[in-house]
Each structure stands twice: as structure tokens, then as C-alpha cells.
């Protein structure tokens, strides 16, 4: 197990045992170039897929020992986690204190037993969207596959039945209507990453776009993960 994975596992044990204190939130929470909004805007590719719960599936596969395809009941039977986090969109809005509930990415990574060579993750969605992040980023405590927002089922327009949130990255890194989570050895750019958005997407350094819109050398843009 890598150090990042081990550290995540130890944090998770503390959290589930009730010993962890809530993460301290920075007093200056607005990243550079952002402004605060009080309503939750909706952004998509012009399609909002409607997936009935009895048809919903989440496949977790790639470089894992135990690939699984979860149905809704199986997904909901996993350990559930509540968190409050901020959303930062590359189009400059930030929404504070969003109350989410869902399954931690970490729990899914444990379930499928990722192989040591897995270093990147590609998320694929029911609307054809995709987005990628390093595994270490996905293992952060606040990364969830969320199905509940403000105590209610996540509305379709925000990615229900279930969406990914990666609060410390710009919001396009969180796949709404998530359908597949693929563990990869090499990074593979998703929808916006192929169209000039930054691969790393760190709001605190205004890491919005890739220099010149260039796709980093060595990226496989074609071919399905
Ligand atoms: N499946 C899917 N996920 C997606 C998108 C999308 O078009 N399709 N848009 C991304 C972008 S660009 C943003 S800013 C956030 C917006 O989430 P929201 O509509 O809940 O605000 O979802 C991200 N996840
Ligand atoms: Mo976005």
C-alpha cells in the first residue's frame, strides 16, 4: 500500500471511530478570482440524463483486483459519510457550506482493492462526460460519491442519483451522474481536460486553464479507458 493510501486509511479509521475532529476551515475561504454566490448554479453539457434507481449502476474497474458493478441497494449499503464543503467553479462562482452525504471515494477504493500500479482515476458519466484526477487527490477525506444534498436526494440537475465531489479542485473535476470509476496506470484526460482546462484544477493557484490549451505530452487522448 502506498503512503497516500495508508494515510487515508488511518484518517478514515479515526473518522469512523468518531475520534477525528472536523477539519479546520480556512478563514479566507474565497480562492483568488472567485466571488461568493448563494444559490447553486447548474452546469452541464445540455443533457440531464434521468436514471431510475432500479436501472442505476456504478461500475468500478480498471487496475483493481475485484472489479464490481454496484446497484443502488448495494451502493447505499456501504458506509455512509456526511460532510460540509465548498464548491468552486472555474467560471468564478464559489458556494460555501454545501452539506453532502454519500460514500467516500476511499471506501470504494478499498472495496475493489486497487492494484499498486493504479495512480490515476477516470470518472465517466451517463451523459458522456468524463473527468480525471490523480488517485492521491481522490483519496482525500472530503471526496465523496454524493447522493444527498441538504438532507434530500440529490436533484437530477446537480447530478442525481449520484455525483462525485472533489471539493479542493474546481467543480468540473466532480462528475455528475457518475456511471464508472476506472483506475489507471497513466493519466487520461477527460472532457474539459481535452478542451483546454487545467489538468490539476487547483482553485487556490487559479489553475484554470492549461497553458496554451496544450494537452500534456504522453497523454492518450484517443482510446477508451
Ligand atoms: N456528468 C457531468 N458532470 C459534470 C458536468 C457535466 O457537464 N456533466 N459539468 C461539470 C462542471 S463544468 C461543473 S462546474 C459542475 C457543476 O455542478 P453543478 O451543476 O451541480 O453546479 O459539474 C461538473 N460535472
Ligand atoms: Mo464548470
mmCIF file of C-alpha atoms in Angstrom, residues 26-167:
data_model
loop_
_atom_site.group_PDB
_atom_site.id
_atom_site.type_symbol
_atom_site.label_atom_id
_atom_site.label_comp_id
_atom_site.label_asym_id
_atom_site.label_seq_id
_atom_site.Cartn_x
_atom_site.Cartn_y
_atom_site.Cartn_z
ATOM 1 C CA UNK A 26 -9.520 28.466 6.454
ATOM 2 C CA UNK A 27 -10.834 31.887 7.443
ATOM 3 C CA UNK A 28 -10.101 33.179 3.956
ATOM 4 C CA UNK A 29 -12.166 30.682 2.054
ATOM 5 C CA UNK A 30 -12.594 32.524 -1.202
ATOM 6 C CA UNK A 31 -9.931 31.466 -3.701
ATOM 7 C CA UNK A 32 -8.403 34.195 -5.897
ATOM 8 C CA UNK A 33 -10.610 35.416 -8.737
ATOM 9 C CA UNK A 34 -13.781 33.869 -7.258
ATOM 10 C CA UNK A 35 -16.939 35.543 -5.912
ATOM 11 C CA UNK A 36 -19.432 34.026 -3.484
ATOM 12 C CA UNK A 37 -22.897 33.025 -4.664
ATOM 13 C CA UNK A 38 -25.839 31.922 -2.516
ATOM 14 C CA UNK A 39 -27.738 29.766 -4.989
ATOM 15 C CA UNK A 40 -26.308 26.603 -6.525
ATOM 16 C CA UNK A 41 -25.855 27.192 -10.299
ATOM 17 C CA UNK A 42 -26.351 24.283 -12.714
ATOM 18 C CA UNK A 43 -23.748 23.478 -15.382
ATOM 19 C CA UNK A 44 -23.922 20.613 -17.834
ATOM 20 C CA UNK A 45 -23.413 19.680 -21.475
ATOM 21 C CA UNK A 46 -27.059 20.361 -22.329
ATOM 22 C CA UNK A 47 -28.298 16.919 -21.322
ATOM 23 C CA UNK A 48 -29.531 15.888 -17.884
ATOM 24 C CA UNK A 49 -29.806 12.096 -18.004
ATOM 25 C CA UNK A 50 -32.601 10.627 -15.901
ATOM 26 C CA UNK A 51 -31.542 7.302 -14.440
ATOM 27 C CA UNK A 52 -34.246 5.453 -12.499
ATOM 28 C CA UNK A 53 -32.817 3.914 -9.330
ATOM 29 C CA UNK A 54 -33.695 0.378 -10.485
ATOM 30 C CA UNK A 55 -31.591 0.926 -13.642
ATOM 31 C CA UNK A 56 -28.732 2.775 -11.932
ATOM 32 C CA UNK A 57 -25.334 1.075 -11.802
ATOM 33 C CA UNK A 58 -21.876 2.174 -10.782
ATOM 34 C CA UNK A 59 -19.002 0.136 -12.234
ATOM 35 C CA UNK A 60 -15.608 0.344 -10.530
ATOM 36 C CA UNK A 61 -12.935 -1.280 -12.621
ATOM 37 C CA UNK A 62 -9.524 -0.962 -14.279
ATOM 38 C CA UNK A 63 -6.402 -1.785 -12.277
ATOM 39 C CA UNK A 64 -8.225 -3.416 -9.388
ATOM 40 C CA UNK A 65 -8.250 -6.959 -8.010
ATOM 41 C CA UNK A 66 -12.047 -7.031 -7.504
ATOM 42 C CA UNK A 67 -13.930 -5.054 -10.143
ATOM 43 C CA UNK A 68 -17.553 -4.525 -9.090
ATOM 44 C CA UNK A 69 -20.746 -3.166 -10.552
ATOM 45 C CA UNK A 70 -22.919 -1.871 -7.737
ATOM 46 C CA UNK A 71 -26.669 -1.486 -7.941
ATOM 47 C CA UNK A 72 -28.404 1.205 -5.894
ATOM 48 C CA UNK A 73 -29.093 -1.008 -2.870
ATOM 49 C CA UNK A 74 -25.501 -2.241 -2.786
ATOM 50 C CA UNK A 75 -24.173 1.311 -3.091
ATOM 51 C CA UNK A 76 -26.434 2.574 -0.297
ATOM 52 C CA UNK A 77 -25.425 -0.348 1.940
ATOM 53 C CA UNK A 78 -21.799 0.882 2.009
ATOM 54 C CA UNK A 79 -20.605 3.076 4.919
ATOM 55 C CA UNK A 80 -22.217 6.484 4.559
ATOM 56 C CA UNK A 81 -20.497 9.742 5.235
ATOM 57 C CA UNK A 82 -21.682 13.334 5.770
ATOM 58 C CA UNK A 83 -19.547 16.362 5.039
ATOM 59 C CA UNK A 84 -19.882 20.078 4.519
ATOM 60 C CA UNK A 85 -17.624 21.579 1.877
ATOM 61 C CA UNK A 86 -17.313 24.455 -0.582
ATOM 62 C CA UNK A 87 -17.834 24.357 -4.343
ATOM 63 C CA UNK A 88 -15.526 26.417 -6.570
ATOM 64 C CA UNK A 89 -16.444 26.654 -10.241
ATOM 65 C CA UNK A 90 -13.907 27.684 -12.845
ATOM 66 C CA UNK A 91 -16.458 30.221 -14.157
ATOM 67 C CA UNK A 92 -15.634 32.184 -10.918
ATOM 68 C CA UNK A 93 -18.515 31.375 -8.554
ATOM 69 C CA UNK A 94 -17.993 29.741 -5.169
ATOM 70 C CA UNK A 95 -20.745 28.308 -2.966
ATOM 71 C CA UNK A 96 -19.878 27.807 0.700
ATOM 72 C CA UNK A 97 -21.047 25.191 3.197
ATOM 73 C CA UNK A 98 -22.684 22.678 0.917
ATOM 74 C CA UNK A 99 -23.976 19.762 3.017
ATOM 75 C CA UNK A 100 -23.370 16.462 1.251
ATOM 76 C CA UNK A 101 -23.955 12.842 2.125
ATOM 77 C CA UNK A 102 -22.604 9.871 0.258
ATOM 78 C CA UNK A 103 -19.996 7.149 0.026
ATOM 79 C CA UNK A 104 -16.352 8.155 0.408
ATOM 80 C CA UNK A 105 -14.170 7.509 -2.629
ATOM 81 C CA UNK A 106 -11.798 5.854 -0.188
ATOM 82 C CA UNK A 107 -14.419 3.242 0.697
ATOM 83 C CA UNK A 108 -14.817 2.303 -2.974
ATOM 84 C CA UNK A 109 -11.045 2.108 -3.490
ATOM 85 C CA UNK A 110 -10.853 -0.309 -0.558
ATOM 86 C CA UNK A 111 -13.781 -2.349 -1.848
ATOM 87 C CA UNK A 112 -12.223 -3.063 -5.241
ATOM 88 C CA UNK A 113 -8.663 -3.464 -3.923
ATOM 89 C CA UNK A 114 -6.800 -1.236 -6.334
ATOM 90 C CA UNK A 115 -3.537 -2.571 -7.681
ATOM 91 C CA UNK A 116 -0.296 -0.792 -6.702
ATOM 92 C CA UNK A 117 0.247 0.466 -10.248
ATOM 93 C CA UNK A 118 -3.055 2.365 -10.220
ATOM 94 C CA UNK A 119 -2.095 6.030 -9.934
ATOM 95 C CA UNK A 120 -4.915 7.867 -11.775
ATOM 96 C CA UNK A 121 -8.669 7.758 -11.867
ATOM 97 C CA UNK A 122 -11.053 8.446 -14.733
ATOM 98 C CA UNK A 123 -14.705 9.126 -13.904
ATOM 99 C CA UNK A 124 -17.282 8.507 -16.639
ATOM 100 C CA UNK A 125 -20.873 9.665 -16.571
ATOM 101 C CA UNK A 126 -24.268 8.797 -18.008
ATOM 102 C CA UNK A 127 -24.260 11.953 -20.173
ATOM 103 C CA UNK A 128 -20.959 11.040 -21.871
ATOM 104 C CA UNK A 129 -18.951 13.390 -19.638
ATOM 105 C CA UNK A 130 -15.643 12.313 -18.163
ATOM 106 C CA UNK A 131 -13.000 13.819 -15.895
ATOM 107 C CA UNK A 132 -9.687 12.605 -14.461
ATOM 108 C CA UNK A 133 -7.700 13.106 -11.268
ATOM 109 C CA UNK A 134 -4.663 11.542 -9.627
ATOM 110 C CA UNK A 135 -5.548 8.785 -7.174
ATOM 111 C CA UNK A 136 -3.908 10.715 -4.309
ATOM 112 C CA UNK A 137 -6.337 13.607 -4.898
ATOM 113 C CA UNK A 138 -9.312 11.238 -4.944
ATOM 114 C CA UNK A 139 -8.258 9.678 -1.633
ATOM 115 C CA UNK A 140 -8.709 12.978 0.218
ATOM 116 C CA UNK A 141 -11.209 12.727 3.090
ATOM 117 C CA UNK A 142 -13.763 15.047 1.536
ATOM 118 C CA UNK A 143 -14.035 13.256 -1.831
ATOM 119 C CA UNK A 144 -17.466 11.648 -1.954
ATOM 120 C CA UNK A 145 -19.828 9.974 -4.341
ATOM 121 C CA UNK A 146 -22.736 12.034 -3.083
ATOM 122 C CA UNK A 147 -26.388 11.053 -3.302
ATOM 123 C CA UNK A 148 -27.853 13.547 -0.827
ATOM 124 C CA UNK A 149 -27.711 17.328 -0.690
ATOM 125 C CA UNK A 150 -29.161 19.301 2.260
ATOM 126 C CA UNK A 151 -30.732 16.091 3.552
ATOM 127 C CA UNK A 152 -32.689 15.426 0.337
ATOM 128 C CA UNK A 153 -31.944 13.130 -2.613
ATOM 129 C CA UNK A 154 -29.564 14.945 -4.962
ATOM 130 C CA UNK A 155 -31.697 16.594 -7.690
ATOM 131 C CA UNK A 156 -31.161 15.438 -11.272
ATOM 132 C CA UNK A 157 -29.804 18.837 -12.347
ATOM 133 C CA UNK A 158 -26.995 18.561 -9.798
ATOM 134 C CA UNK A 159 -26.075 15.042 -10.867
ATOM 135 C CA UNK A 160 -28.515 12.736 -9.059
ATOM 136 C CA UNK A 161 -28.844 9.868 -8.372
ATOM 137 C CA UNK A 162 -25.132 10.200 -7.534
ATOM 138 C CA UNK A 163 -22.249 12.503 -8.376
ATOM 139 C CA UNK A 164 -18.622 12.869 -7.428
ATOM 140 C CA UNK A 165 -17.376 15.879 -5.462
ATOM 141 C CA UNK A 166 -13.703 16.785 -5.160
ATOM 142 C CA UNK A 167 -14.061 19.945 -3.057
#
